[in-house]
CSV table of C-alpha atoms and ligand atoms in Angstrom, one decimal:
chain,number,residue,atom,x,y,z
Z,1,UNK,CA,152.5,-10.8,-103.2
Z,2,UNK,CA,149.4,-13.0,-103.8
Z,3,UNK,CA,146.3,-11.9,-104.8
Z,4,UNK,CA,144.6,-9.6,-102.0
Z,5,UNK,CA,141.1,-10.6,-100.3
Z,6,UNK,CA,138.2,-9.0,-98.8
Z,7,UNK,CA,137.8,-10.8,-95.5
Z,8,UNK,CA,134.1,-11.0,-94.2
Z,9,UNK,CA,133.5,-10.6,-90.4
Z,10,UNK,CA,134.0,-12.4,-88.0
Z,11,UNK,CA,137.5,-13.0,-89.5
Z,12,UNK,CA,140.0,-12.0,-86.5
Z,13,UNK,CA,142.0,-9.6,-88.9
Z,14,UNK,CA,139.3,-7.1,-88.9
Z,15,UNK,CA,140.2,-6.9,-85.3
Z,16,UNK,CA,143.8,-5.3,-86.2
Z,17,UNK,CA,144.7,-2.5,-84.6
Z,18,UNK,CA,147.1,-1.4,-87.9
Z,19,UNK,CA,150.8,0.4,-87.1
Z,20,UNK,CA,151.3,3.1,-88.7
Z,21,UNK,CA,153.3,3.4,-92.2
Z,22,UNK,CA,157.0,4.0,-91.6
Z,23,UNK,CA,157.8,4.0,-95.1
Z,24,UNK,CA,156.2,3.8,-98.5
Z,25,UNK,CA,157.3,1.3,-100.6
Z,26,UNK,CA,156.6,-1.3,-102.8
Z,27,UNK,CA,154.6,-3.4,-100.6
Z,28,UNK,CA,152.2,-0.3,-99.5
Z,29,UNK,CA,152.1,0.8,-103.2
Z,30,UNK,CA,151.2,-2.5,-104.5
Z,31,UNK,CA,148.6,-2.8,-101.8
Z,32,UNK,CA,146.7,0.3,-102.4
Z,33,UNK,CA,146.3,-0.5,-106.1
Z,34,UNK,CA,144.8,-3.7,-105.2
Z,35,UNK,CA,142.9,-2.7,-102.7
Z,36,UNK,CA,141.1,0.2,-105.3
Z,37,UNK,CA,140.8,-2.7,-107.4
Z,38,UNK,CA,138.5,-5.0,-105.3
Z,39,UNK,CA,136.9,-1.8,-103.9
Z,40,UNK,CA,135.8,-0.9,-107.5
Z,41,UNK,CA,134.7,-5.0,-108.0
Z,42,UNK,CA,132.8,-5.0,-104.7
Z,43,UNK,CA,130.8,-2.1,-105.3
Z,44,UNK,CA,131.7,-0.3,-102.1
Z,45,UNK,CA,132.7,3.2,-101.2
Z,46,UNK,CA,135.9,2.6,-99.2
Z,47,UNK,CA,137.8,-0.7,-98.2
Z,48,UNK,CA,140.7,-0.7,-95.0
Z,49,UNK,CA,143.4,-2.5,-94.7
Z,50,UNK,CA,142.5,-5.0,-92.3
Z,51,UNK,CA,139.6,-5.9,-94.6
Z,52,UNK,CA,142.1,-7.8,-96.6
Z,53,UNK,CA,144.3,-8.7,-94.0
Z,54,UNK,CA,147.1,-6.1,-93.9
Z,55,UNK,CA,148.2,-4.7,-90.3
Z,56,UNK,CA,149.3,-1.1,-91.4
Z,57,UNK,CA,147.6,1.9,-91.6
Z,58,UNK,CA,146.1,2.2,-95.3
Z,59,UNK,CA,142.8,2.5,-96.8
Z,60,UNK,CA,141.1,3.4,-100.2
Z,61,UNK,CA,138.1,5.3,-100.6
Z,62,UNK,CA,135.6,6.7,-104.0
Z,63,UNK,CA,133.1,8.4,-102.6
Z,64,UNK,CA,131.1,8.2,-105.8
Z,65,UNK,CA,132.5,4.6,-106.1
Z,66,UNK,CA,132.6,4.9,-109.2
Z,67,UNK,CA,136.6,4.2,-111.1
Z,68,UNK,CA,135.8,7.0,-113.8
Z,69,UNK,CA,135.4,9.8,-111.3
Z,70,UNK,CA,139.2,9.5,-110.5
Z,71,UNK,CA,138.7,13.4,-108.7
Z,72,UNK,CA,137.0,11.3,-105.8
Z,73,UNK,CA,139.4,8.8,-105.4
Z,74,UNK,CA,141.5,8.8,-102.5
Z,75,UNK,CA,144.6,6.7,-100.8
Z,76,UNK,CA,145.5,7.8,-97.3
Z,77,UNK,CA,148.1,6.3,-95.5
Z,78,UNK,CA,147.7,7.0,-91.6
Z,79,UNK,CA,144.4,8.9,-91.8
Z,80,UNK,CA,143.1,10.4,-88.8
Z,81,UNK,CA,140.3,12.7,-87.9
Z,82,UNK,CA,141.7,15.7,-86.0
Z,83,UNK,CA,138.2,17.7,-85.6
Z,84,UNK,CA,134.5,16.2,-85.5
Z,85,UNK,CA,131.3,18.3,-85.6
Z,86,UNK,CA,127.9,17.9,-84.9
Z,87,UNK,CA,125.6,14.2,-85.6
Z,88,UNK,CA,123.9,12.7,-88.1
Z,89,UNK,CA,121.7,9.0,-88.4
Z,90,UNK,CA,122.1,7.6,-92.0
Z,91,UNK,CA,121.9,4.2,-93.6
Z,92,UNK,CA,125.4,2.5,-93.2
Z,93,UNK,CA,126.9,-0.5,-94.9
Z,94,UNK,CA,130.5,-2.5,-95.0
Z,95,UNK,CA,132.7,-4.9,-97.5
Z,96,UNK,CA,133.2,-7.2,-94.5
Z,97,UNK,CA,129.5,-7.2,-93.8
Z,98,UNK,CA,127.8,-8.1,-97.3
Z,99,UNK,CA,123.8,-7.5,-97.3
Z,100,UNK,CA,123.6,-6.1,-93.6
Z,101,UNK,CA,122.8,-2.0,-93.5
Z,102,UNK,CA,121.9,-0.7,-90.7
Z,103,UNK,CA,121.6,3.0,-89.0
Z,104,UNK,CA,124.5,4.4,-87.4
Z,105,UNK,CA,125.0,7.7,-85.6
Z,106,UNK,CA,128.5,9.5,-87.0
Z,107,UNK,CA,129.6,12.9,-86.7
Z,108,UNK,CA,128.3,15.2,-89.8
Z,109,UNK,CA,131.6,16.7,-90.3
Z,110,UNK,CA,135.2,15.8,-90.3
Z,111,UNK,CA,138.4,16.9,-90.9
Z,112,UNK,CA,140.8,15.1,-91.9
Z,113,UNK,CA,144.5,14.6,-91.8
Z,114,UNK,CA,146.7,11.5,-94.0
Z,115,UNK,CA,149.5,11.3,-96.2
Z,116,UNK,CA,148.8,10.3,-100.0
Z,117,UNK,CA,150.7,7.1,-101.7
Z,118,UNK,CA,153.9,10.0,-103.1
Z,119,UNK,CA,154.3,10.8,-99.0
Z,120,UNK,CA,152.5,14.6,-99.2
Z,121,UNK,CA,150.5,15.3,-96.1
Z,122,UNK,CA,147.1,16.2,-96.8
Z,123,UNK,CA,143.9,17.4,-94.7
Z,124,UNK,CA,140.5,17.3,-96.0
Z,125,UNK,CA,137.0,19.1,-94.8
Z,126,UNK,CA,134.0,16.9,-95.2
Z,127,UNK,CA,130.4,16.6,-94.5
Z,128,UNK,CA,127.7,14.1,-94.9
Z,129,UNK,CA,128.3,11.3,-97.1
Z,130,UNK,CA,132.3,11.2,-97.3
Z,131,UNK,CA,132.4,12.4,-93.7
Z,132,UNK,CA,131.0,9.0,-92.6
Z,133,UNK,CA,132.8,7.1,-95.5
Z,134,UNK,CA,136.3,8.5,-93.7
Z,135,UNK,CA,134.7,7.7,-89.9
Z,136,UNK,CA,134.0,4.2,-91.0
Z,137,UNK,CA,137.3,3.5,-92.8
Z,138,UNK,CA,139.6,5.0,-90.0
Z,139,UNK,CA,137.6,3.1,-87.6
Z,140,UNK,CA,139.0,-0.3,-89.3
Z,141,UNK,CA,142.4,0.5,-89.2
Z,142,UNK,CA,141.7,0.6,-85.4
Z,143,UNK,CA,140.3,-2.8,-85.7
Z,144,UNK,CA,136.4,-0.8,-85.0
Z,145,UNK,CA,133.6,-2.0,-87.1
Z,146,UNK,CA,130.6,0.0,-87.8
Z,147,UNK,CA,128.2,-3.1,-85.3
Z,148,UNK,CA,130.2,-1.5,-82.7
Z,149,UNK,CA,128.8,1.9,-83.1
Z,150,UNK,CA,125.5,0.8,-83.8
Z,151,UNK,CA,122.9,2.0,-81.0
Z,152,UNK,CA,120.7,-0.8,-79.3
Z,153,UNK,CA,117.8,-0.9,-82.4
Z,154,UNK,CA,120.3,-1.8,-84.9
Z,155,UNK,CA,122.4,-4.0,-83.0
Z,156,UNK,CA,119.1,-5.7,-82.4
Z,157,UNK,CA,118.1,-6.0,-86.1
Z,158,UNK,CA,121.8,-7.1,-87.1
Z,159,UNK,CA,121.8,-10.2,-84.1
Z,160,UNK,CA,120.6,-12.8,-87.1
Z,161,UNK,CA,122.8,-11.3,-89.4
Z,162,UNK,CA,125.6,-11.8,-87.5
Z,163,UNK,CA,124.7,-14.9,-86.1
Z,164,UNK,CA,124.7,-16.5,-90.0
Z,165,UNK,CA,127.9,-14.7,-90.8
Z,166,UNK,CA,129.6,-16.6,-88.2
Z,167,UNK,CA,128.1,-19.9,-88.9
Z,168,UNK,CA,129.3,-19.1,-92.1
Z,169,UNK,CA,132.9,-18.1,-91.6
Z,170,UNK,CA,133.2,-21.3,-89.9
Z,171,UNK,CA,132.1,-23.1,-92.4
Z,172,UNK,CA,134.7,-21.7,-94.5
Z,173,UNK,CA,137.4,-21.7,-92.9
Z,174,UNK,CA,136.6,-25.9,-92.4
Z,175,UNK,CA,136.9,-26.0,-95.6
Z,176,UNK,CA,140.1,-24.3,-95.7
Z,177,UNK,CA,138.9,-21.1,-97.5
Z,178,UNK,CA,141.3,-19.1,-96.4
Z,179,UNK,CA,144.3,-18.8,-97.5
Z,180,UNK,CA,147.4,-19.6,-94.9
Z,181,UNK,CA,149.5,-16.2,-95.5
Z,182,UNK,CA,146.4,-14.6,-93.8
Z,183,UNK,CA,145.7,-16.8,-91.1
Z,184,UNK,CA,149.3,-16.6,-89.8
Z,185,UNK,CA,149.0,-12.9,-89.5
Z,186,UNK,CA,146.6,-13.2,-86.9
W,1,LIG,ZN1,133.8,-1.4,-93.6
């Protein structure tokens, strides 16, 4: 398997919707491990599939992002939310995004429901913080980014943002930047 990759938008993979897992094996195992990995090197809080252009239904989140506090490390493999409660503005920000933060509206509680990497089904209860980490992450493995649940203010502060992430993605991808494997997914 080479090396995995954060994709930045507008990259089409972040558009995936992801199939579910059928099976764990190697491939998803191998994934997950990198995927923690470039979480942890990014400095983010969570990191989806799609972000690194897989199509299946796997993401990685820390919600202290921090690789010491292994008690808030998490891999769910086809997460969904089964009960949201009540609403809450915060600050958000994504991998795929790098510098943009903007306010977006999520639900203030969640629960939960995914299988962990040895197959055991789990569900969760959370509020706040790792509510909206899980909203976010199980948003990209439905090919949803967080601009597209951004209300009108912050879609208007993000428009030059976006506008230079696109200039340049194409830029790169002149240049060849990314690699082949991942553009044939798409
Ligand atoms: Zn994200």
């Amino acid at each position: 398997m080479t090396p995995l990759k954060i994709v930045e938008y507008p990259h089409p993979a972040l558009r995936t919707k992801c199939k579910p897992v059928a099976t764990i094996d190697a491939a998803v195992q191998t994934a997950a491990g990198q995927m923690l990995e470039l979480m942890y090197k990014h400095e983010g809080l969570g990191l989806a599939a799609p972000q690194v252009g897989l199509d299946f239904q796997l993401l990685v989140i820390n919600f202290a992002g921090d690789p010491e506090q292994k008690e808030h490390e998490v891999v769910a493999i086809n997460p969904m939310v089964v009960e949201a409660k009540g609403a809450v503005k915060d600050r958000e920000g994504c991998l795929s995004f790098p510098g943009l933060y903007q306010d977006v509206r999520r639900a203030k509680t969640v629960t939960v429901q995914y299988y962990t990497l040895a197959g055991e089904a789990k569900q969760m209860i959370c509020n706040d913080l790792p509510a909206r980490v899980w909203q976010h992450e199980i948003d990209h493995v439905h090919g949803i980014l967080f601009i597209d649940k951004m209300g009108p203010v912050a879609r208007m502060g993000s428009k030059k943002a976006l506008e230079d992430f696109v200039a340049e993605f194409d830029a790169k991808k002149k240049k060849g930047e990314y690699p082949p494997d991942l553009e044939k997914r798409l």
